[in-house]
Amino acid sequence: MQIHFGWGYDGARWNHEDSLRQYTAGPTGLTSLLATRLGLNIPAISQVQRIAVYRRALEKYLTEVDTAPNGPWFADSFVKDPWATARQVLAWRDELVAAGWHAEECTDASVPPRLRTMARIETTLAQEPDWAPGGADLLADVAAELQWLVSAQLPFELGIEAVRIEHERTALPQIWQQLFSHLAALGIEIANVPQVAPLTQLRILHADSEWDAAVVATRAVQAHAHAPFTLVAGRSTQLLDAELARYGFPTAGVREPGSARPGVQVLGVFLAAAMAPHDVHALANLLDMPLAVQQGDDGIRRQIRLLPNAVRRELLWALSEQPGIGGSAWGAAFEEIWAQGNERHSELADAFDQVIRVNPIELDASGLKTAQVVDHLTWLVTRLNALRRGLGETSQTQGLEVAITHATAVIEVLGSLGSTVSMQELRAIINDSAGDVGPIVDSQRQSASEFMDVVTSPSQLGTGTAPVVWWLPLDDAPVQRCYSRLTELDYLHSIGVEPAEPEALAALHLDSQIRAARKRGSVTAILPATTVDGEPVGPHPLLTFLLDDVRSQHPDLSLGEVAEQVTCTVDDVFPAETVAPPAVELTTRSPVRWEITPGEQLIPSRISFSQWERLLTHPTDWLLERQLQITSAARTHIPTDNRMIGLWLHATVETLVNRHIEEPGQPVAIDVTDDDVRETLIELMPYHASELMLPGYRRKRATLLNHGTRAISALFAGLGKTGTRISGVESQIGCEVPGTRGQHGQPLQLTGRRDVDVVFTDGRLGLIDMKYTNSKTRYQDQIRTGQAMQLVVYAHSIRAAQTEDRGLAHIPTAYFMLKDGDMATEFNGFGAREVITLEPSEYGAASADELWQRAVTGLNAFFDRLREGVMFDFGKLVDRDEWKAYERAMKKGDEATVPRDGELYGPLQAARVDGFIPERSYRDRTYDFIAGVKEL
């Protein structure tokens, strides 16, 4: 066997020619080969397990060996972050061992203190039954065994004829120089590979962005596709793959490190979801996270998630109703799951409830209970294994299998720790258990190719000779460091131990890249702007050396002039090879005017206020969501921020009222104290606003408790002063909307719920709708300008239940602002600080009855057009900047260019004057991309 050795050649490509008995290797590969031939290999443990054992050894050293008050240099760091400290001290230990250091040589008083401590730790480490050497120990053992064979003059057949070294031997670390000397003494030919001739062809194709770079790289790939070539991609090729697929070329399939570590993602989300206080967004992410892809017998690919769809849908619904765990919506979800009669689903749901709600992971001052974390991860591994067994061989389960392996490794490590573990340490263990994963080639994303080979680093070019296309040659190499101090280095040198300098190792790595690139003869680099993903990056240092290669062939040119010479456009380099994707006819439709199939099929028979408002402002959104059942992902419906706070305060008012009402519908005067309100807010927080209980929300939680207590107390106090009583909360609405022409011409049925029903001292029935908003004037302005449609619609639901109709203007209505405790109304009797006077705006109504009739007229006009196959979305029309300018000019009588859809000005005015459009809701849109308002 002949070995080709280069410092960066671990995992490198071999020559495309006959490679029988040829082996290309770097330090790791050659060490492993020699250890196998010498019989030195032993069962290995993962690096994360070595860190765990070393952490134990450090803890034992601090508690049993070095108990002095000051302690060793790492004592303070170990108390704050034992895992990170153990990782760093172990890295230094491995650096020393790889340089030939022996602990028994560093025990006397002349040894620098830190080295003496390291030697004593080695003694402690030897007592750990789970300890196993790492790569540094294996290298030291190989070097020592070869030295013994040479000194004993024992013949030993390693099965190696020659080793060709890509570097000067004197440039290698000392232990490697000694190792090669021993091999030579054993009769193996050791030779340096002559310097490779400078690179002859270098092209640098610039692009403004990664998207532009993908187009340029595709042209380069197409030009090279007639013969073998290598694509170097140190970053994700997602954009490039999309472009390659568009032109019909094989894809590269390189993923970023984060996407190559599914275990980190799954474990992190699972633990966040299972920890109290609960992060409902993490729980939603867990329920919605794809874990595998199943290839069905029908050819359809289906994403597999942690729980069956029937279970997770109910749980996501519960979270969207109440963003917390254990409330009434959570309980109702489980009742629905049980009612479905699927025993397997019910068992899974109950087990999940035990893990998440009944027995969550508790975080206290001492950290997390290790046994509790292990129990939860064990449940996760069991569930993931069950999913894996249920999938066929054609399913994509790579991420699932990695997550299982990762979780199992974390369980093993946690089992070796103490009774508690900090959150910081747990996160570090999870990250380290995944290993150092760089960009990888995903075989499931990569297309088979006769010509294109894909690597993720220039080092992996190895001894191949095919041309190179380099995708995004950017410098993102980690910074190396030396752990030893100057005094320690001096001592180590005095005993013949010379740790490799980081600069020297980086130079060796770069040298192997230079040699590998030169062998290829031709390199085409596609270089984008100096920022990628918003982060500043510089070109790869290898490019500078390749530029110098080209300059050596033009001694009269400077390096800058050479750079200008090799920098070119793709059209200059590959003009004849240009191909175009199939032509696609793009049409831009109007988001305002829609033509649909005429008929009754889209006309509803029931309507709520929210649907009514959406239908008048943005009917496209109403059609997509309500009639075509196109909705955004379930987790996007989980309330947060103002919506969550509003629901929480709503629930508090409802709870307080229900505790005082003895008989449904019987009005009562409610007197509550601030303490009553605050206690109820705290009681309901885990079920309706668990987000506020998370670490980091202390100040916001305290502020909202104070504001909510003050506002809700003000609501009951204001009503109490005027003698107005409350008769119900969340009252069901179910009445007819007279005059409407719903499905088949029948009147629509109005549905929904009223927030608070009240009874005035004169016997009149009224209502309050509660709002939580940052705006101080939005709802006051609605009342003042005659556009408070919601109050009018809800007032009609009260009128429909009365025997005498005195008109909507006689039914008291109000908005209550839960944020600041203000009441917005045009009626006395609500305890408002100021009663609003009606001042109709240009398109507002002069009375509640007029607003009702116009809202009904607008509804009918929309249905009539829908029956004819036409739909106008006026809300998307009037929100355009050019349309606003056009309307301003029309009002002033100025000349103005008619904008797109200008022919709808007449129908728009009719809808505003004869009907009603809630202008304040124009910006409340949901489906801008589908409707064509925004472009991708």
XYZ file of N, CA, C and O in Angstrom, residues 196-201 518 521 548-550 552-553:
52
model
N 3.770 21.171 -6.571
C 2.940 21.099 -7.775
C 3.098 22.404 -8.539
O 3.256 23.488 -7.961
N 3.062 22.286 -9.841
C 3.166 23.486 -10.683
C 2.033 24.448 -10.370
O 0.931 24.020 -10.009
N 2.278 25.747 -10.490
C 1.235 26.726 -10.189
C -0.027 26.484 -11.014
O 0.016 25.933 -12.110
N -1.134 26.902 -10.448
C -2.415 26.775 -11.143
C -2.362 27.539 -12.459
O -1.875 28.678 -12.516
N -2.867 26.918 -13.505
C -2.774 27.536 -14.831
C -4.005 28.349 -15.202
O -3.917 29.287 -15.982
N -5.158 27.987 -14.643
C -6.377 28.692 -15.055
C -7.231 29.010 -13.832
O -7.643 28.122 -13.087
N -4.049 23.105 -7.058
C -3.117 23.170 -8.196
C -3.205 21.908 -9.050
O -3.100 21.984 -10.278
N -5.769 22.035 -11.923
C -5.471 22.752 -13.163
C -6.365 23.934 -13.435
O -5.904 24.985 -13.875
N -1.773 34.462 -6.805
C -0.323 34.583 -6.886
C 0.254 33.574 -7.871
O 1.267 33.846 -8.533
N -0.398 32.397 -7.970
C 0.024 31.418 -8.984
C -0.082 32.012 -10.378
O 0.823 31.874 -11.218
N -1.199 32.665 -10.628
C -1.396 33.270 -11.951
C -0.403 34.401 -12.160
O 0.153 34.575 -13.251
N 2.574 34.596 -11.057
C 3.904 34.062 -11.345
C 4.112 33.819 -12.843
O 5.244 33.768 -13.319
N 3.031 33.685 -13.570
C 3.121 33.492 -15.011
C 3.138 34.826 -15.762
O 3.340 34.871 -16.965
